[in-house]
């Protein structure tokens, strides 16, 4: 079990960049009294990324978590100053579109902003030029203006927070290079520097792009890639002469020209230009010079002029005044990229007490620091951080090759218009199920997730699609989509389909204490006879939903857990006592879902065991043979149809697939993909963890109170739920259907009622059975009443929708329980 440190614990923070300084402030403000910040360079500008960051803060992000981090950062820094010099200038943000695709995407972005509560407005080219007089309105189609965005003076923000932390007793020691991490019995005990050792109970690496170097000292992989990114300042521009106050440097909004991979800000009478319009320039953090040996700073590399040539041309196109100016100074500055663009936060499981707060922009720095400080103080951050968790990565995502390839892709795509389903091309394929060869023969169209190749639909089913009436889609929602999914969904409802469930994470929990452990960790009653399967929830201490699981009791001391992510494995491993073994069985095994009204007709002839409803009930599991293949069969279905999940070893997987395929021929069996799968689960009202609900929601609000047994004994989160119920929540996860059968939304769109934003869509998809788009959304309880008319904004258009009784399909469970 983990020991929770108290605020009296000795904390060492490695790095005094914006993240380290913010952490020292956030921790000391929560009562942590023994905080030491060790920094290899001189203070207050020690030479990391922060020392020269131009400090643009655009808060809108597809991730709600990242937006919350940014909103907090801007608010906090707006309230800080150093001797009267403010740390944040709210000059506003302006993103311009020069292509129809970008203009459409700015509408989508405006939707994200509205969903997450950021003020913003789509504006005309003329208004863009009013806000930015140097801008040629003839070049742009429109802009997105966010008045609350602005500029952080990063070094100043470091100083302001350092002062506050020092007043509360924190120490900042410059020119202390950490050279070792000390440990005893899997716990960190201190750090070693070139100037002596510092004992510690908690060590937080806030070393920025040096993260992998500190990670190696600690034996903890830190999957980030340092890349150089170009930043220049122009010569003084006559047009800006006397326009800006040198104390605040800028008056015009920070400006993004994403179609050219560029951004701009003012530096009094000069313009600063940042460019991603160059080849990825990876940097090896192990070979960078120390501060005193660096030409300027370790994070500031020599400017490679050629890489900026096109960026300059494109800058002058948007801002014609630049044509007569020039680059006066430029550098290649280094900062961190991860494979998914998100930070890396949290405590290592292997080395307890060792925390990471890496790959963080200035934009998100204070928000991240607050979350990490809350995590240390309260055991959980108040904002959901699953997208940032250090333990979110699969093993295949930690290889140096993967980190380099995907980090570079993040750089290349940083300003691209990226569809939510757009897959990376390399390195692929990484993980394939044993059915992969058959899937390819059937023309599977694969997308990738967690390294897995997942069929989204099968071209072999195209002939079935001919007879299905499918509304025409807009170009955006038609990407990574096919009308074939409609045919696959229909075949599942009418006949039977095979779904590859291999990527579904499987954990084996065994040992004398296994039942007690799972009872303590989850909400539902698991003390049932072997053969029982239970849907249950992992909560955190505050009653927030960490995951939803299925737990199959395969023996007295043997459980198979169907989980959502690597973080579920981490959470269980962290808490498992000595008499319990938790093992990830995903690799090396596989799973086929056989679902549809003819599922029993398909499977029964292949086994000598009785698969009738009476003998093999709903939510039961058992060992059997399907043909020659030993399987564990579980009678449940995320698509809401009769059938089984059939598990076997990877070695016998292909044989299982072929056996089912042969037997299903006469029944019209098909292989079906994720696209149909998602449609069916939405119609059945089954939530997807991480999208529909997270640690920010309790089971009652999420409509999952049925999986909580308050009377079964103690479990994590139980105390926090006391007094709450399905009758009390102020907000609810509600089911909407779009009124127009041809209308589509995809997720994260804002929901409006009475003219204002009341919530946001979590997940959405076309319901092929009900003939409408189904969207789940968080709404205030007053608006979550079935029959309520709302609208969902899709690319700037308000699409009428109605809150609907759920589930839409088979509320009486007659299809699935028979
Ligand atoms: P750093 O500032 O790098 O701090 C890490 C510190 O750890 C360093 O001071 C380092 O010396 C210290 N350290 C490392 N190893 C050791 C050791 N062994 N012992 C002791 N100390 C150690 N972000 C934005 O949000 N907006 C922008 O407009 C923006 N523009 C940018 C422009 C450029 C050109 C660059 C390069 C980056 C930009 N960024 C921007 C990104 C941003 O600068 C970084 O993401 C952020 O500053 C990282 O902060 P940090 O505290 O994590 O890292
Ligand atoms: N299969 C298995 N495990 C899983 C999933 C799965 N674990 C992770 C994730 N998917 C969990 N999600 C769900 C969601 C709903 C159901 C099962 C897994 C489900 N719910 C029934 C219902 O709400 O009617 C539960 C009924 C009951 O509690 O009796 O079936 O896909 N193995």
Coordinates of C-alpha atoms in Angstrom, one line a residue, residues 448-733:
X448 CA -5.0 2.8 -34.2
X449 CA -5.3 3.1 -30.4
X450 CA -2.9 2.2 -27.7
X451 CA -0.7 0.7 -30.4
X452 CA -3.5 -1.7 -31.5
X453 CA -4.8 -2.0 -35.0
X454 CA -8.5 -1.8 -34.7
X455 CA -10.9 -2.4 -37.7
X456 CA -13.4 0.4 -37.9
X457 CA -15.4 -1.2 -40.7
X458 CA -14.8 -3.9 -43.4
X459 CA -15.0 -3.2 -47.1
X460 CA -16.2 -6.8 -47.5
X461 CA -19.5 -5.6 -46.1
X462 CA -19.9 -2.9 -48.8
X463 CA -22.6 -5.0 -50.6
X464 CA -24.7 -4.9 -47.5
X465 CA -24.5 -1.2 -47.3
X466 CA -26.3 -0.8 -50.7
X467 CA -29.6 -1.6 -49.0
X468 CA -29.2 0.7 -46.1
X469 CA -30.5 4.2 -46.2
X470 CA -27.7 6.5 -45.0
X471 CA -28.1 10.3 -44.8
X472 CA -25.4 12.2 -46.7
X473 CA -22.7 13.6 -44.4
X474 CA -20.6 16.8 -44.4
X475 CA -17.0 16.3 -45.4
X476 CA -15.6 16.5 -41.9
X477 CA -17.9 13.9 -40.3
X478 CA -17.4 11.7 -43.4
X479 CA -13.7 11.4 -42.7
X480 CA -12.6 8.1 -41.2
X481 CA -16.2 7.0 -41.6
X482 CA -18.1 4.8 -44.0
X483 CA -21.8 4.0 -44.6
X484 CA -20.7 0.4 -44.3
X485 CA -20.9 0.9 -40.5
X486 CA -24.7 1.3 -40.8
X487 CA -24.9 -2.1 -42.5
X488 CA -22.7 -3.7 -39.8
X489 CA -24.8 -2.2 -37.0
X490 CA -27.9 -3.5 -38.7
X491 CA -26.5 -7.0 -39.2
X492 CA -25.6 -7.1 -35.5
X493 CA -29.2 -6.2 -34.6
X494 CA -30.7 -8.6 -37.1
X495 CA -28.3 -11.5 -37.4
X496 CA -24.9 -11.9 -35.8
X497 CA -21.5 -10.3 -36.0
X498 CA -17.9 -10.9 -34.8
X499 CA -16.2 -8.1 -33.1
X500 CA -12.5 -8.1 -32.3
X501 CA -12.3 -7.3 -28.6
X502 CA -8.7 -8.1 -28.2
X503 CA -7.6 -4.5 -27.3
X504 CA -10.0 -4.6 -24.3
X505 CA -7.6 -4.7 -21.4
X506 CA -7.7 -7.9 -19.4
X507 CA -6.3 -8.2 -15.9
X508 CA -6.0 -11.3 -13.8
X509 CA -6.4 -10.8 -10.1
X510 CA -5.5 -13.9 -8.1
X511 CA -4.5 -15.0 -4.6
X512 CA -5.9 -15.5 -1.1
X513 CA -6.8 -11.9 -0.7
X514 CA -8.2 -11.3 -4.2
X515 CA -11.9 -11.0 -3.3
X516 CA -11.3 -8.8 -0.3
X517 CA -9.1 -6.6 -2.4
X518 CA -11.5 -6.2 -5.3
X519 CA -14.4 -5.6 -2.8
X520 CA -12.4 -2.8 -1.2
X521 CA -11.4 -1.3 -4.5
X522 CA -14.7 -1.3 -6.3
X523 CA -18.4 -0.3 -5.7
X524 CA -20.5 -3.4 -6.6
X525 CA -21.0 -6.6 -4.7
X526 CA -18.5 -9.2 -5.9
X527 CA -19.0 -11.9 -3.2
X528 CA -20.8 -14.2 -5.5
X529 CA -20.3 -17.7 -6.5
X530 CA -17.7 -18.5 -9.2
X531 CA -19.1 -18.0 -12.6
X532 CA -20.6 -14.6 -11.8
X533 CA -19.7 -11.5 -13.7
X534 CA -20.3 -8.1 -12.2
X535 CA -20.3 -4.6 -13.6
X536 CA -18.5 -2.4 -11.0
X537 CA -16.8 1.0 -10.6
X538 CA -13.3 2.0 -9.5
X539 CA -13.7 5.3 -7.5
X540 CA -11.1 7.6 -6.1
X541 CA -11.3 8.8 -2.4
X542 CA -13.6 11.6 -3.3
X543 CA -16.1 9.3 -5.1
X544 CA -15.0 10.3 -8.6
X545 CA -15.2 7.6 -11.2
X546 CA -11.7 6.3 -12.1
X547 CA -13.0 3.5 -14.3
X548 CA -15.8 1.1 -14.9
X549 CA -15.0 -2.6 -15.0
X550 CA -16.4 -6.0 -15.5
X551 CA -15.2 -8.5 -12.9
X552 CA -15.6 -12.2 -13.6
X553 CA -15.1 -14.6 -10.8
X554 CA -13.6 -17.5 -12.5
X555 CA -12.6 -19.3 -9.3
X556 CA -12.6 -18.8 -5.5
X557 CA -9.4 -16.9 -5.8
X558 CA -9.3 -16.1 -9.4
X559 CA -10.8 -13.0 -11.1
X560 CA -10.7 -11.7 -14.6
X561 CA -11.1 -8.0 -14.8
X562 CA -12.2 -6.2 -18.0
X563 CA -10.6 -2.8 -17.7
X564 CA -10.3 0.4 -19.7
X565 CA -6.7 1.5 -19.6
X566 CA -3.2 1.2 -18.4
X567 CA -4.2 3.4 -15.5
X568 CA -6.5 0.8 -14.2
X569 CA -3.7 -1.7 -14.1
X570 CA -1.5 1.0 -12.4
X571 CA -4.2 1.8 -9.8
X572 CA -4.7 -1.9 -8.9
X573 CA -1.0 -2.7 -8.8
X574 CA -0.4 0.4 -6.5
X575 CA -3.0 -0.8 -4.0
X576 CA -2.6 -4.6 -4.1
X577 CA -1.5 -6.2 -0.8
X578 CA 1.1 -9.0 -0.6
X579 CA -1.4 -11.8 -0.9
X580 CA -2.9 -10.6 -4.2
X581 CA -1.3 -10.8 -7.6
X582 CA -2.4 -8.4 -10.4
X583 CA -1.3 -9.3 -13.9
X584 CA -2.0 -7.8 -17.2
X585 CA -3.1 -10.7 -19.4
X586 CA -4.0 -8.5 -22.5
X587 CA -0.9 -9.4 -24.5
X588 CA -0.8 -13.1 -25.2
X589 CA -4.6 -13.5 -25.2
X590 CA -7.4 -12.4 -27.4
X591 CA -11.2 -12.0 -27.5
X592 CA -14.0 -12.1 -30.0
X593 CA -17.4 -10.7 -29.3
X594 CA -20.1 -12.8 -30.9
X595 CA -23.3 -10.7 -30.8
X596 CA -26.7 -10.6 -32.3
X597 CA -30.0 -12.5 -32.1
X598 CA -28.4 -15.5 -33.9
X599 CA -25.4 -15.6 -31.6
X600 CA -26.7 -18.6 -29.7
X601 CA -27.5 -20.4 -33.0
X602 CA -23.9 -19.8 -34.0
X603 CA -22.1 -20.8 -30.9
X604 CA -24.3 -23.7 -29.5
X605 CA -23.4 -26.3 -32.2
X606 CA -19.7 -25.6 -31.5
X607 CA -19.8 -26.7 -27.9
X608 CA -21.0 -29.6 -25.7
X609 CA -21.9 -27.2 -22.9
X610 CA -25.4 -25.8 -22.7
X611 CA -25.5 -22.2 -23.9
X612 CA -29.3 -21.8 -23.3
X613 CA -30.5 -18.8 -21.3
X614 CA -31.4 -21.1 -18.4
X615 CA -28.0 -22.9 -18.2
X616 CA -25.8 -19.9 -19.2
X617 CA -27.4 -16.8 -17.9
X618 CA -26.7 -13.1 -18.5
X619 CA -23.6 -11.8 -16.8
X620 CA -22.3 -15.4 -16.3
X621 CA -18.9 -16.8 -17.3
X622 CA -17.5 -20.3 -17.8
X623 CA -14.7 -22.3 -19.3
X624 CA -15.6 -24.4 -22.3
X625 CA -14.4 -25.5 -25.8
X626 CA -15.5 -23.9 -29.0
X627 CA -14.6 -26.5 -31.5
X628 CA -11.0 -27.3 -30.7
X629 CA -10.3 -24.1 -28.8
X630 CA -10.3 -23.7 -25.1
X631 CA -12.2 -20.5 -24.2
X632 CA -13.5 -18.5 -21.3
X633 CA -17.0 -17.4 -22.4
X634 CA -18.6 -14.4 -20.8
X635 CA -22.2 -13.6 -21.5
X636 CA -22.3 -9.8 -21.7
X637 CA -22.4 -7.4 -24.5
X638 CA -21.3 -3.8 -24.8
X639 CA -23.3 -3.5 -28.0
X640 CA -26.5 -4.6 -26.2
X641 CA -27.3 -7.8 -28.1
X642 CA -27.5 -11.4 -27.1
X643 CA -24.1 -13.1 -27.1
X644 CA -20.7 -13.8 -25.6
X645 CA -17.2 -12.5 -25.3
X646 CA -15.0 -15.5 -26.1
X647 CA -11.4 -15.4 -24.7
X648 CA -8.5 -17.6 -25.6
X649 CA -4.8 -17.6 -26.0
X650 CA -3.2 -15.7 -28.8
X651 CA -1.9 -19.0 -30.2
X652 CA -5.4 -20.4 -30.6
X653 CA -7.1 -17.1 -31.6
X654 CA -7.0 -17.6 -35.4
X655 CA -8.5 -21.1 -35.0
X656 CA -11.3 -19.6 -32.9
X657 CA -12.1 -17.0 -35.5
X658 CA -12.1 -19.5 -38.3
X659 CA -14.3 -21.9 -36.4
X660 CA -16.8 -19.1 -35.7
X661 CA -16.7 -17.9 -39.2
X662 CA -17.3 -21.3 -40.7
X663 CA -20.2 -22.0 -38.4
X664 CA -21.7 -18.6 -39.0
X665 CA -21.7 -18.8 -42.8
X666 CA -25.3 -20.1 -43.1
X667 CA -26.5 -17.6 -40.5
X668 CA -25.0 -14.6 -42.5
X669 CA -22.3 -13.8 -39.9
X670 CA -20.2 -10.7 -40.7
X671 CA -17.2 -9.2 -39.1
X672 CA -18.0 -5.7 -37.7
X673 CA -15.9 -2.8 -36.6
X674 CA -15.6 -0.1 -34.0
X675 CA -17.7 2.4 -35.9
X676 CA -20.8 0.1 -35.7
X677 CA -19.7 -0.9 -32.1
X678 CA -19.8 2.7 -30.9
X679 CA -23.2 3.4 -32.5
X680 CA -24.7 0.3 -30.8
X681 CA -23.3 1.1 -27.4
X682 CA -24.6 4.7 -27.6
X683 CA -28.1 3.4 -28.4
X684 CA -27.8 1.0 -25.4
X685 CA -26.7 3.8 -23.1
X686 CA -23.4 2.2 -22.2
X687 CA -20.9 4.9 -21.1
X688 CA -17.4 5.1 -22.3
X689 CA -15.0 5.9 -19.5
X690 CA -12.7 8.9 -20.1
X691 CA -15.2 10.4 -22.5
X692 CA -18.6 10.3 -20.8
X693 CA -17.4 10.2 -17.2
X694 CA -14.1 10.7 -15.3
X695 CA -12.9 11.4 -11.8
X696 CA -14.9 14.7 -11.9
X697 CA -18.2 12.8 -11.8
X698 CA -19.8 10.6 -9.2
X699 CA -21.8 7.4 -10.1
X700 CA -25.2 9.0 -9.5
X701 CA -24.7 11.9 -11.8
X702 CA -23.3 9.6 -14.5
X703 CA -26.3 7.3 -14.3
X704 CA -24.3 4.5 -12.8
X705 CA -25.7 4.4 -9.3
X706 CA -27.0 0.9 -9.9
X707 CA -23.4 -0.3 -9.7
X708 CA -22.9 1.0 -6.2
X709 CA -23.7 -1.1 -3.2
X710 CA -23.4 1.1 -0.1
X711 CA -24.4 -1.8 2.1
X712 CA -21.7 -4.3 1.1
X713 CA -18.9 -2.9 3.4
X714 CA -16.2 -0.4 3.0
X715 CA -14.7 0.5 -0.4
X716 CA -12.7 3.4 -1.7
X717 CA -14.9 6.4 -2.3
X718 CA -17.8 5.1 -0.1
X719 CA -17.5 7.8 2.6
X720 CA -17.6 10.5 -0.1
X721 CA -20.8 9.1 -1.6
X722 CA -22.7 9.1 1.7
X723 CA -25.8 11.2 1.5
X724 CA -25.6 11.4 -2.3
X725 CA -28.1 9.6 -4.5
X726 CA -29.6 9.5 -8.0
X727 CA -32.2 12.0 -6.8
X728 CA -29.7 14.7 -5.6
X729 CA -27.3 15.6 -8.4
X730 CA -27.1 19.1 -9.8
X731 CA -26.0 17.8 -13.2
X732 CA -26.5 14.7 -15.1
X733 CA -25.1 12.8 -18.1

